[in-house]
Each structure stands twice: as C-alpha cells, then as structure tokens.
Amino acid sequence: MNAVPFRVEGPEALPAARTEAVLRRLPSWFGREESLQEYAQHAACLPCFAIFVQARLVGFASLRQHFDAAWEIDCLALDPDLHGQGLGRRLLEACEKWLVAQGASLVQVKTLAATHKSPEYAATRAFYARMDLLLARKGNASSARCLMHDAAA
C-alpha cells in the first residue's frame, strides 16, 4: 500500500456542494437523497474537519454539540477509494484532539447496528471498533443506534 499524501484542516464549516460531492461517492452509506442533502447542509453550519489529497476534499467529519461536554459526530465520510489507508483514523484523531480542547468528555456517533445486514455498515462498525468506540445503545427500528466514545480517555 502506497502512502497517500494528505492534510487535515479544521474546524470550520464546509460548503455544502463540496461535502455533497464526497457523500455522493458513498451511495451504499448515503443513498437516501433527503439524508444526503441534510448532511451536506449540516456541514455548512457545523464545525467540520476536512481531509484533502492535494486540493481535493476527500473526506470530512461534522461535529454537533449537544451539551457543554457532550458532542456528536454528525457525519463522517471518506472517499471509498481511500478506505483502509489510515485517513479516517487521522480525521477522527484531529476531531478528538479539538473536542478535548473544547471540554468534551463524551462523543457519540450513530450508525446502524449489526442487525442491519449491510457489508458497508459492517465495515463502518469495524472501523469504529478499531477506533476504540464502544457500543453503548441499541434502539428499536425507529430510533438511532449509537456508539459512544470517551473523549477524555
């Protein structure tokens, strides 16, 4: 595997058109048009960390504060051609460093539970497990699933 030269920037809001382009590269994760548009619009007004290869935005994480010390990764997306190369890890590490500096002690990220038989979401859960995220809650079909991360750890 060749190392991909990249840079991480943030936190700052990102133009919706740029994040939408990243999300459209991930139809197995962001295939519902309404959700895709919502995530792109959220990134335009939330603090985000972005990952670039040369000048091209290839991934981002948007962050939402719920309480003083409680945050959520609203959306995490990385060009699928770059999965497995450490870029997602570096993106989350940048988020975590900033969140700790903001006083965060708890960060949650929502994803589909293992009962959802998608290989893409299985890969997502495996990634979160490698990042030491813990399964904290599993809701019913109408509620979100979430993984929790102790940002202070």
Tab-separated table of N, CA and C in Angstrom:
chain	number	residue	atom	x	y	z
A	1	MET	N	0.842	-1.169	0.000
A	1	MET	CA	0.000	0.000	0.000
A	1	MET	C	0.891	1.238	0.000
A	2	ASN	N	0.670	2.113	-0.952
A	2	ASN	CA	1.415	3.360	-1.026
A	2	ASN	C	0.767	4.397	-0.126
A	3	ALA	N	1.588	5.165	0.556
A	3	ALA	CA	1.064	6.223	1.410
A	3	ALA	C	0.482	7.330	0.542
A	4	VAL	N	-0.693	7.789	0.915
A	4	VAL	CA	-1.361	8.872	0.200
A	4	VAL	C	-1.033	10.170	0.919
A	5	PRO	N	-0.417	11.150	0.226
A	5	PRO	CA	-0.145	12.430	0.881
A	5	PRO	C	-1.461	13.184	1.097
A	6	PHE	N	-1.687	13.625	2.321
A	6	PHE	CA	-2.946	14.294	2.645
A	6	PHE	C	-2.692	15.343	3.709
A	7	ARG	N	-3.703	16.181	3.923
A	7	ARG	CA	-3.657	17.129	5.032
A	7	ARG	C	-5.049	17.209	5.642
A	8	VAL	N	-5.098	17.436	6.942
A	8	VAL	CA	-6.351	17.600	7.671
A	8	VAL	C	-6.442	19.062	8.081
A	9	GLU	N	-7.602	19.658	7.856
A	9	GLU	CA	-7.840	21.051	8.236
A	9	GLU	C	-9.113	21.142	9.058
A	10	GLY	N	-9.192	22.166	9.881
A	10	GLY	CA	-10.415	22.420	10.619
A	10	GLY	C	-10.100	22.946	12.005
A	11	PRO	N	-11.113	23.257	12.746
A	11	PRO	CA	-12.526	23.099	12.413
A	11	PRO	C	-13.082	24.338	11.718
A	12	GLU	N	-13.879	24.111	10.729
A	12	GLU	CA	-14.615	25.187	10.069
A	12	GLU	C	-15.758	24.565	9.275
A	13	ALA	N	-16.784	25.358	9.044
A	13	ALA	CA	-17.896	24.898	8.218
A	13	ALA	C	-17.382	24.704	6.795
A	14	LEU	N	-17.995	23.780	6.080
A	14	LEU	CA	-17.581	23.470	4.710
A	14	LEU	C	-18.736	23.737	3.755
A	15	PRO	N	-18.447	24.185	2.543
A	15	PRO	CA	-19.521	24.417	1.573
A	15	PRO	C	-20.303	23.128	1.298
A	16	ALA	N	-21.621	23.240	1.307
A	16	ALA	CA	-22.485	22.074	1.107
A	16	ALA	C	-22.181	21.360	-0.205
A	17	ALA	N	-21.881	22.095	-1.247
A	17	ALA	CA	-21.610	21.462	-2.549
A	17	ALA	C	-20.379	20.568	-2.483
A	18	ARG	N	-19.394	20.954	-1.708
A	18	ARG	CA	-18.168	20.150	-1.614
A	18	ARG	C	-18.397	18.884	-0.798
A	19	THR	N	-19.124	19.002	0.315
A	19	THR	CA	-19.385	17.803	1.110
A	19	THR	C	-20.372	16.886	0.392
A	20	GLU	N	-21.306	17.465	-0.338
A	20	GLU	CA	-22.244	16.650	-1.115
A	20	GLU	C	-21.494	15.778	-2.116
A	21	ALA	N	-20.466	16.333	-2.740
A	21	ALA	CA	-19.679	15.555	-3.711
A	21	ALA	C	-19.032	14.342	-3.041
A	22	VAL	N	-18.538	14.513	-1.820
A	22	VAL	CA	-17.951	13.381	-1.087
A	22	VAL	C	-19.037	12.357	-0.771
A	23	LEU	N	-20.172	12.811	-0.267
A	23	LEU	CA	-21.265	11.907	0.097
A	23	LEU	C	-21.772	11.114	-1.105
A	24	ARG	N	-21.794	11.726	-2.260
A	24	ARG	CA	-22.277	11.034	-3.470
A	24	ARG	C	-21.338	9.906	-3.897
A	25	ARG	N	-20.104	9.924	-3.425
A	25	ARG	CA	-19.166	8.830	-3.706
A	25	ARG	C	-19.448	7.615	-2.815
A	26	LEU	N	-20.401	7.752	-1.892
A	26	LEU	CA	-20.705	6.708	-0.915
A	26	LEU	C	-22.189	6.328	-0.954
A	27	PRO	N	-22.702	5.874	-2.095
A	27	PRO	CA	-24.145	5.607	-2.193
A	27	PRO	C	-24.632	4.482	-1.287
A	28	SER	N	-23.775	3.553	-0.920
A	28	SER	CA	-24.208	2.475	-0.021
A	28	SER	C	-24.402	2.966	1.406
A	29	TRP	N	-23.819	4.101	1.741
A	29	TRP	CA	-23.979	4.695	3.062
A	29	TRP	C	-24.969	5.861	3.027
A	30	PHE	N	-24.910	6.648	1.973
A	30	PHE	CA	-25.705	7.874	1.892
A	30	PHE	C	-26.586	7.854	0.645
A	31	GLY	N	-27.347	6.789	0.477
A	31	GLY	CA	-28.160	6.601	-0.721
A	31	GLY	C	-29.500	7.305	-0.700
A	32	ARG	N	-29.949	7.710	0.472
A	32	ARG	CA	-31.222	8.437	0.553
A	32	ARG	C	-30.957	9.913	0.298
A	33	GLU	N	-31.567	10.446	-0.758
A	33	GLU	CA	-31.309	11.827	-1.175
A	33	GLU	C	-31.583	12.828	-0.057
A	34	GLU	N	-32.678	12.652	0.652
A	34	GLU	CA	-33.029	13.593	1.716
A	34	GLU	C	-31.948	13.626	2.797
A	35	SER	N	-31.475	12.468	3.215
A	35	SER	CA	-30.426	12.406	4.236
A	35	SER	C	-29.122	12.990	3.720
A	36	LEU	N	-28.775	12.666	2.491
A	36	LEU	CA	-27.546	13.186	1.901
A	36	LEU	C	-27.565	14.714	1.918
A	37	GLN	N	-28.676	15.301	1.488
A	37	GLN	CA	-28.791	16.763	1.470
A	37	GLN	C	-28.721	17.346	2.880
A	38	GLU	N	-29.348	16.673	3.842
A	38	GLU	CA	-29.297	17.154	5.228
A	38	GLU	C	-27.866	17.158	5.753
A	39	TYR	N	-27.130	16.080	5.526
A	39	TYR	CA	-25.745	16.029	5.995
A	39	TYR	C	-24.898	17.116	5.333
A	40	ALA	N	-25.098	17.335	4.048
A	40	ALA	CA	-24.347	18.382	3.345
A	40	ALA	C	-24.686	19.758	3.918
A	41	GLN	N	-25.958	20.006	4.186
A	41	GLN	CA	-26.365	21.291	4.761
A	41	GLN	C	-25.840	21.453	6.187
A	42	HIS	N	-25.844	20.390	6.961
A	42	HIS	CA	-25.305	20.461	8.327
A	42	HIS	C	-23.833	20.870	8.294
A	43	ALA	N	-23.077	20.288	7.367
A	43	ALA	CA	-21.639	20.582	7.285
A	43	ALA	C	-21.382	22.049	6.957
A	44	ALA	N	-22.364	22.705	6.359
A	44	ALA	CA	-22.209	24.117	6.011
A	44	ALA	C	-22.362	25.033	7.225
A	45	CYS	N	-22.837	24.490	8.348
A	45	CYS	CA	-23.020	25.354	9.516
A	45	CYS	C	-22.466	24.766	10.816
A	46	LEU	N	-21.886	23.575	10.764
A	46	LEU	CA	-21.285	22.961	11.946
A	46	LEU	C	-19.764	23.004	11.838
A	47	PRO	N	-19.059	22.916	12.967
A	47	PRO	CA	-17.608	22.771	12.866
A	47	PRO	C	-17.284	21.427	12.212
A	48	CYS	N	-16.394	21.468	11.249
A	48	CYS	CA	-16.010	20.267	10.497
A	48	CYS	C	-14.500	20.172	10.410
A	49	PHE	N	-14.034	18.952	10.345
A	49	PHE	CA	-12.654	18.691	9.976
A	49	PHE	C	-12.691	18.076	8.592
A	50	ALA	N	-11.779	18.516	7.762
A	50	ALA	CA	-11.750	18.075	6.371
A	50	ALA	C	-10.415	17.436	6.074
A	51	ILE	N	-10.436	16.464	5.195
A	51	ILE	CA	-9.202	15.818	4.767
A	51	ILE	C	-9.074	16.011	3.260
A	52	PHE	N	-7.905	16.461	2.856
A	52	PHE	CA	-7.639	16.784	1.459
A	52	PHE	C	-6.492	15.937	0.929
A	53	VAL	N	-6.603	15.512	-0.304
A	53	VAL	CA	-5.495	14.954	-1.072
A	53	VAL	C	-5.254	15.978	-2.167
A	54	GLN	N	-4.090	16.588	-2.110
A	54	GLN	CA	-3.797	17.770	-2.909
A	54	GLN	C	-4.881	18.803	-2.589
A	55	ALA	N	-5.576	19.346	-3.561
A	55	ALA	CA	-6.605	20.352	-3.272
A	55	ALA	C	-8.005	19.752	-3.214
A	56	ARG	N	-8.123	18.432	-3.368
A	56	ARG	CA	-9.439	17.789	-3.452
A	56	ARG	C	-9.916	17.350	-2.071
A	57	LEU	N	-11.116	17.797	-1.698
A	57	LEU	CA	-11.745	17.332	-0.469
A	57	LEU	C	-12.123	15.874	-0.667
A	58	VAL	N	-11.576	14.991	0.172
A	58	VAL	CA	-11.850	13.554	0.038
A	58	VAL	C	-12.611	13.000	1.237
A	59	GLY	N	-12.747	13.789	2.291
A	59	GLY	CA	-13.475	13.321	3.454
A	59	GLY	C	-13.700	14.444	4.440
A	60	PHE	N	-14.659	14.216	5.334
A	60	PHE	CA	-14.941	15.218	6.358
A	60	PHE	C	-15.667	14.570	7.525
A	61	ALA	N	-15.611	15.259	8.644
A	61	ALA	CA	-16.387	14.903	9.831
A	61	ALA	C	-17.017	16.186	10.341
A	62	SER	N	-18.332	16.198	10.462
A	62	SER	CA	-19.036	17.348	11.024
A	62	SER	C	-19.394	17.029	12.473
A	63	LEU	N	-19.305	18.038	13.326
A	63	LEU	CA	-19.448	17.855	14.770
A	63	LEU	C	-20.590	18.708	15.305
A	64	ARG	N	-21.386	18.123	16.171
A	64	ARG	CA	-22.539	18.820	16.749
A	64	ARG	C	-22.441	18.759	18.273
A	65	GLN	N	-22.567	19.924	18.910
A	65	GLN	CA	-22.542	19.975	20.370
A	65	GLN	C	-23.966	19.859	20.900
A	66	HIS	N	-24.166	18.952	21.862
A	66	HIS	CA	-25.475	18.785	22.484
A	66	HIS	C	-25.526	19.447	23.864
A	67	PHE	N	-24.472	19.295	24.635
A	67	PHE	CA	-24.341	19.898	25.960
A	67	PHE	C	-22.888	20.333	26.088
A	68	ASP	N	-22.547	20.988	27.190
A	68	ASP	CA	-21.186	21.502	27.344
A	68	ASP	C	-20.125	20.463	27.022
A	69	ALA	N	-20.275	19.266	27.569
A	69	ALA	CA	-19.239	18.245	27.414
A	69	ALA	C	-19.659	17.096	26.510
A	70	ALA	N	-20.821	17.205	25.875
A	70	ALA	CA	-21.338	16.109	25.044
A	70	ALA	C	-21.477	16.547	23.588
A	71	TRP	N	-20.813	15.822	22.733
A	71	TRP	CA	-20.797	16.122	21.302
A	71	TRP	C	-21.187	14.880	20.512
A	72	GLU	N	-21.505	15.105	19.259
A	72	GLU	CA	-21.830	14.023	18.336
A	72	GLU	C	-21.073	14.238	17.032
A	73	ILE	N	-20.579	13.149	16.469
A	73	ILE	CA	-20.076	13.203	15.097
A	73	ILE	C	-21.318	13.081	14.226
A	74	ASP	N	-21.748	14.207	13.687
A	74	ASP	CA	-22.982	14.258	12.904
A	74	ASP	C	-22.846	13.446	11.628
A	75	CYS	N	-21.702	13.571	10.979
A	75	CYS	CA	-21.461	12.836	9.737
A	75	CYS	C	-19.962	12.598	9.585
A	76	LEU	N	-19.624	11.428	9.126
A	76	LEU	CA	-18.238	11.081	8.819
A	76	LEU	C	-18.251	10.421	7.452
A	77	ALA	N	-17.507	10.967	6.526
A	77	ALA	CA	-17.488	10.427	5.165
A	77	ALA	C	-16.076	10.525	4.604
A	78	LEU	N	-15.665	9.474	3.909
A	78	LEU	CA	-14.351	9.422	3.266
A	78	LEU	C	-14.503	8.704	1.939
A	79	ASP	N	-13.906	9.263	0.910
A	79	ASP	CA	-13.937	8.657	-0.421
A	79	ASP	C	-13.636	7.163	-0.300
A	80	PRO	N	-14.491	6.302	-0.845
A	80	PRO	CA	-14.294	4.857	-0.669
A	80	PRO	C	-12.991	4.337	-1.266
A	81	ASP	N	-12.437	5.022	-2.251
A	81	ASP	CA	-11.158	4.596	-2.821
A	81	ASP	C	-10.010	4.766	-1.833
A	82	LEU	N	-10.252	5.519	-0.754
A	82	LEU	CA	-9.198	5.790	0.227
A	82	LEU	C	-9.418	5.065	1.550
A	83	HIS	N	-10.453	4.239	1.624
A	83	HIS	CA	-10.678	3.461	2.848
A	83	HIS	C	-9.494	2.522	3.092
A	84	GLY	N	-9.192	2.285	4.350
A	84	GLY	CA	-8.145	1.339	4.715
A	84	GLY	C	-6.734	1.880	4.629
A	85	GLN	N	-6.583	3.194	4.477
A	85	GLN	CA	-5.247	3.783	4.351
A	85	GLN	C	-4.881	4.692	5.521
A	86	GLY	N	-5.704	4.687	6.570
A	86	GLY	CA	-5.391	5.467	7.760
A	86	GLY	C	-5.918	6.889	7.752
A	87	LEU	N	-6.563	7.304	6.681
A	87	LEU	CA	-7.049	8.679	6.611
A	87	LEU	C	-8.232	8.917	7.542
A	88	GLY	N	-9.142	7.955	7.635
A	88	GLY	CA	-10.273	8.085	8.554
A	88	GLY	C	-9.803	8.185	9.992
A	89	ARG	N	-8.807	7.385	10.339
A	89	ARG	CA	-8.232	7.438	11.690
A	89	ARG	C	-7.649	8.823	11.960
A	90	ARG	N	-6.899	9.348	11.029
A	90	ARG	CA	-6.295	10.675	11.225
A	90	ARG	C	-7.366	11.758	11.344
A	91	LEU	N	-8.427	11.625	10.569
A	91	LEU	CA	-9.529	12.579	10.634
A	91	LEU	C	-10.182	12.546	12.018
A	92	LEU	N	-10.482	11.349	12.518
A	92	LEU	CA	-11.089	11.245	13.846
A	92	LEU	C	-10.135	11.692	14.946
A	93	GLU	N	-8.847	11.435	14.791
A	93	GLU	CA	-7.875	11.891	15.790
A	93	GLU	C	-7.849	13.415	15.865
A	94	ALA	N	-7.937	14.088	14.716
A	94	ALA	CA	-7.975	15.554	14.704
A	94	ALA	C	-9.238	16.056	15.403
A	95	CYS	N	-10.358	15.402	15.126
A	95	CYS	CA	-11.618	15.763	15.793
A	95	CYS	C	-11.488	15.594	17.298
A	96	GLU	N	-10.973	14.448	17.712
A	96	GLU	CA	-10.867	14.150	19.136
A	96	GLU	C	-9.979	15.162	19.854
A	97	LYS	N	-8.855	15.498	19.266
A	97	LYS	CA	-7.941	16.460	19.890
A	97	LYS	C	-8.650	17.797	20.105
A	98	TRP	N	-9.366	18.255	19.090
A	98	TRP	CA	-10.081	19.522	19.194
A	98	TRP	C	-11.217	19.429	20.207
A	99	LEU	N	-11.963	18.334	20.178
A	99	LEU	CA	-13.087	18.173	21.102
A	99	LEU	C	-12.624	18.172	22.556
A	100	VAL	N	-11.520	17.509	22.840
A	100	VAL	CA	-10.974	17.511	24.201
A	100	VAL	C	-10.616	18.942	24.605
A	101	ALA	N	-10.021	19.706	23.692
A	101	ALA	CA	-9.678	21.102	23.978
A	101	ALA	C	-10.929	21.949	24.233
A	102	GLN	N	-12.063	21.534	23.680
A	102	GLN	CA	-13.332	22.240	23.899
A	102	GLN	C	-14.014	21.807	25.193
A	103	GLY	N	-13.441	20.825	25.885
A	103	GLY	CA	-14.014	20.345	27.131
A	103	GLY	C	-14.924	19.141	26.979
A	104	ALA	N	-14.925	18.528	25.816
A	104	ALA	CA	-15.771	17.349	25.600
A	104	ALA	C	-15.266	16.183	26.433
A	105	SER	N	-16.195	15.484	27.046
A	105	SER	CA	-15.844	14.253	27.743
A	105	SER	C	-16.594	13.063	27.166
A	106	LEU	N	-17.548	13.329	26.280
A	106	LEU	CA	-18.318	12.264	25.659
A	106	LEU	C	-18.620	12.648	24.216
A	107	VAL	N	-18.339	11.718	23.312
A	107	VAL	CA	-18.633	11.924	21.894
A	107	VAL	C	-19.395	10.704	21.414
A	108	GLN	N	-20.503	10.932	20.740
A	108	GLN	CA	-21.260	9.807	20.194
A	108	GLN	C	-21.281	9.887	18.674
A	109	VAL	N	-21.410	8.736	18.076
A	109	VAL	CA	-21.600	8.644	16.631
A	109	VAL	C	-22.673	7.587	16.412
A	110	LYS	N	-23.602	7.880	15.541
A	110	LYS	CA	-24.708	6.954	15.295
A	110	LYS	C	-24.453	6.179	14.010
A	111	THR	N	-24.763	4.905	14.059
A	111	THR	CA	-24.651	4.060	12.877
A	111	THR	C	-25.658	2.925	13.007
A	112	LEU	N	-25.778	2.136	11.969
A	112	LEU	CA	-26.707	1.012	12.005
A	112	LEU	C	-26.097	-0.146	12.785
A	113	ALA	N	-26.933	-0.827	13.541
A	113	ALA	CA	-26.499	-1.965	14.354
A	113	ALA	C	-26.237	-3.182	13.474
A	114	ALA	N	-25.634	-4.191	14.067
A	114	ALA	CA	-25.281	-5.417	13.339
A	114	ALA	C	-26.505	-6.152	12.804
A	115	THR	N	-27.678	-5.845	13.321
A	115	THR	CA	-28.895	-6.468	12.787
A	115	THR	C	-29.185	-5.995	11.367
A	116	HIS	N	-28.585	-4.889	10.969
A	116	HIS	CA	-28.704	-4.398	9.592
A	116	HIS	C	-27.624	-5.105	8.777
A	117	LYS	N	-27.997	-5.932	7.853
A	117	LYS	CA	-27.056	-6.831	7.164
A	117	LYS	C	-26.361	-6.181	5.970
A	118	SER	N	-25.826	-5.012	6.165
A	118	SER	CA	-25.099	-4.310	5.116
A	118	SER	C	-23.599	-4.522	5.301
A	119	PRO	N	-22.892	-4.993	4.270
A	119	PRO	CA	-21.436	-5.132	4.411
A	119	PRO	C	-20.751	-3.781	4.616
A	120	GLU	N	-21.324	-2.721	4.058
A	120	GLU	CA	-20.734	-1.394	4.234
A	120	GLU	C	-20.826	-0.953	5.695
A	121	TYR	N	-21.978	-1.172	6.310
A	121	TYR	CA	-22.111	-0.787	7.714
A	121	TYR	C	-21.348	-1.727	8.635
A	122	ALA	N	-21.150	-2.967	8.223
A	122	ALA	CA	-20.273	-3.865	8.988
A	122	ALA	C	-18.855	-3.299	8.985
A	123	ALA	N	-18.421	-2.789	7.843
A	123	ALA	CA	-17.094	-2.162	7.750
A	123	ALA	C	-17.033	-0.906	8.613
A	124	THR	N	-18.112	-0.139	8.638
A	124	THR	CA	-18.174	1.053	9.484
A	124	THR	C	-18.031	0.675	10.953
A	125	ARG	N	-18.789	-0.331	11.383
A	125	ARG	CA	-18.701	-0.760	12.787
A	125	ARG	C	-17.304	-1.283	13.114
A	126	ALA	N	-16.682	-1.991	12.184
A	126	ALA	CA	-15.318	-2.492	12.408
A	126	ALA	C	-14.339	-1.323	12.548
A	127	PHE	N	-14.513	-0.294	11.724
A	127	PHE	CA	-13.666	0.897	11.825
A	127	PHE	C	-13.831	1.544	13.195
A	128	TYR	N	-15.072	1.739	13.617
A	128	TYR	CA	-15.309	2.351	14.925
A	128	TYR	C	-14.729	1.492	16.048
A	129	ALA	N	-14.807	0.183	15.921
A	129	ALA	CA	-14.217	-0.702	16.931
A	129	ALA	C	-12.701	-0.516	16.977
A	130	ARG	N	-12.062	-0.385	15.814
A	130	ARG	CA	-10.606	-0.143	15.780
A	130	ARG	C	-10.258	1.201	16.412
A	131	MET	N	-11.212	2.128	16.391
A	131	MET	CA	-11.005	3.448	16.994
A	131	MET	C	-11.379	3.444	18.484
A	132	ASP	N	-11.643	2.265	19.046
A	132	ASP	CA	-11.984	2.096	20.462
A	132	ASP	C	-13.320	2.719	20.852
A	133	LEU	N	-14.252	2.765	19.927
A	133	LEU	CA	-15.607	3.198	20.253
A	133	LEU	C	-16.364	2.011	20.818
A	134	LEU	N	-17.231	2.265	21.749
A	134	LEU	CA	-17.982	1.210	22.416
A	134	LEU	C	-19.440	1.262	22.000
A	135	LEU	N	-20.041	0.091	21.799
A	135	LEU	CA	-21.467	0.034	21.552
A	135	LEU	C	-22.161	0.399	22.852
A	136	ALA	N	-22.893	1.494	22.834
A	136	ALA	CA	-23.490	1.985	24.067
A	136	ALA	C	-24.999	1.843	24.097
A	137	ARG	N	-25.621	1.828	22.939
A	137	ARG	CA	-27.072	1.804	22.935
A	137	ARG	C	-27.549	1.228	21.621
A	138	LYS	N	-28.575	0.420	21.706
A	138	LYS	CA	-29.220	-0.099	20.513
A	138	LYS	C	-30.701	0.152	20.685
A	139	GLY	N	-31.259	0.939	19.796
A	139	GLY	CA	-32.671	1.276	19.904
A	139	GLY	C	-33.524	0.369	19.052
A	140	ASN	N	-34.812	0.678	19.003
A	140	ASN	CA	-35.702	-0.076	18.132
A	140	ASN	C	-35.581	0.463	16.708
A	141	ALA	N	-36.387	-0.051	15.812
A	141	ALA	CA	-36.257	0.294	14.396
A	141	ALA	C	-36.454	1.779	14.130
A	142	SER	N	-37.163	2.478	14.995
A	142	SER	CA	-37.413	3.894	14.741
A	142	SER	C	-36.417	4.809	15.442
A	143	SER	N	-35.516	4.266	16.227
A	143	SER	CA	-34.558	5.113	16.922
A	143	SER	C	-33.159	4.884	16.375
A	144	ALA	N	-32.301	5.839	16.658
A	144	ALA	CA	-30.932	5.753	16.157
A	144	ALA	C	-30.119	4.776	16.997
A	145	ARG	N	-29.145	4.180	16.368
A	145	ARG	CA	-28.161	3.368	17.079
A	145	ARG	C	-26.962	4.284	17.318
A	146	CYS	N	-26.259	4.074	18.387
A	146	CYS	CA	-25.095	4.932	18.561
A	146	CYS	C	-23.951	4.179	19.208
A	147	LEU	N	-22.781	4.643	18.917
A	147	LEU	CA	-21.557	4.188	19.553
A	147	LEU	C	-21.056	5.368	20.364
A	148	MET	N	-20.503	5.103	21.525
A	148	MET	CA	-20.043	6.185	22.377
A	148	MET	C	-18.531	6.114	22.522
A	149	HIS	N	-17.951	7.275	22.649
A	149	HIS	CA	-16.507	7.379	22.795
A	149	HIS	C	-16.220	8.313	23.954
A	150	ASP	N	-15.412	7.879	24.873
A	150	ASP	CA	-14.999	8.714	25.990
A	150	ASP	C	-13.828	9.557	25.515
A	151	ALA	N	-14.098	10.803	25.167
A	151	ALA	CA	-13.073	11.673	24.589
A	151	ALA	C	-11.957	11.978	25.567
A	152	ALA	N	-12.223	11.869	26.842
A	152	ALA	CA	-11.203	12.184	27.842
A	152	ALA	C	-10.247	11.026	28.076
A	153	ALA	N	-10.587	9.851	27.575
A	153	ALA	CA	-9.753	8.667	27.832
A	153	ALA	C	-8.463	8.708	27.053
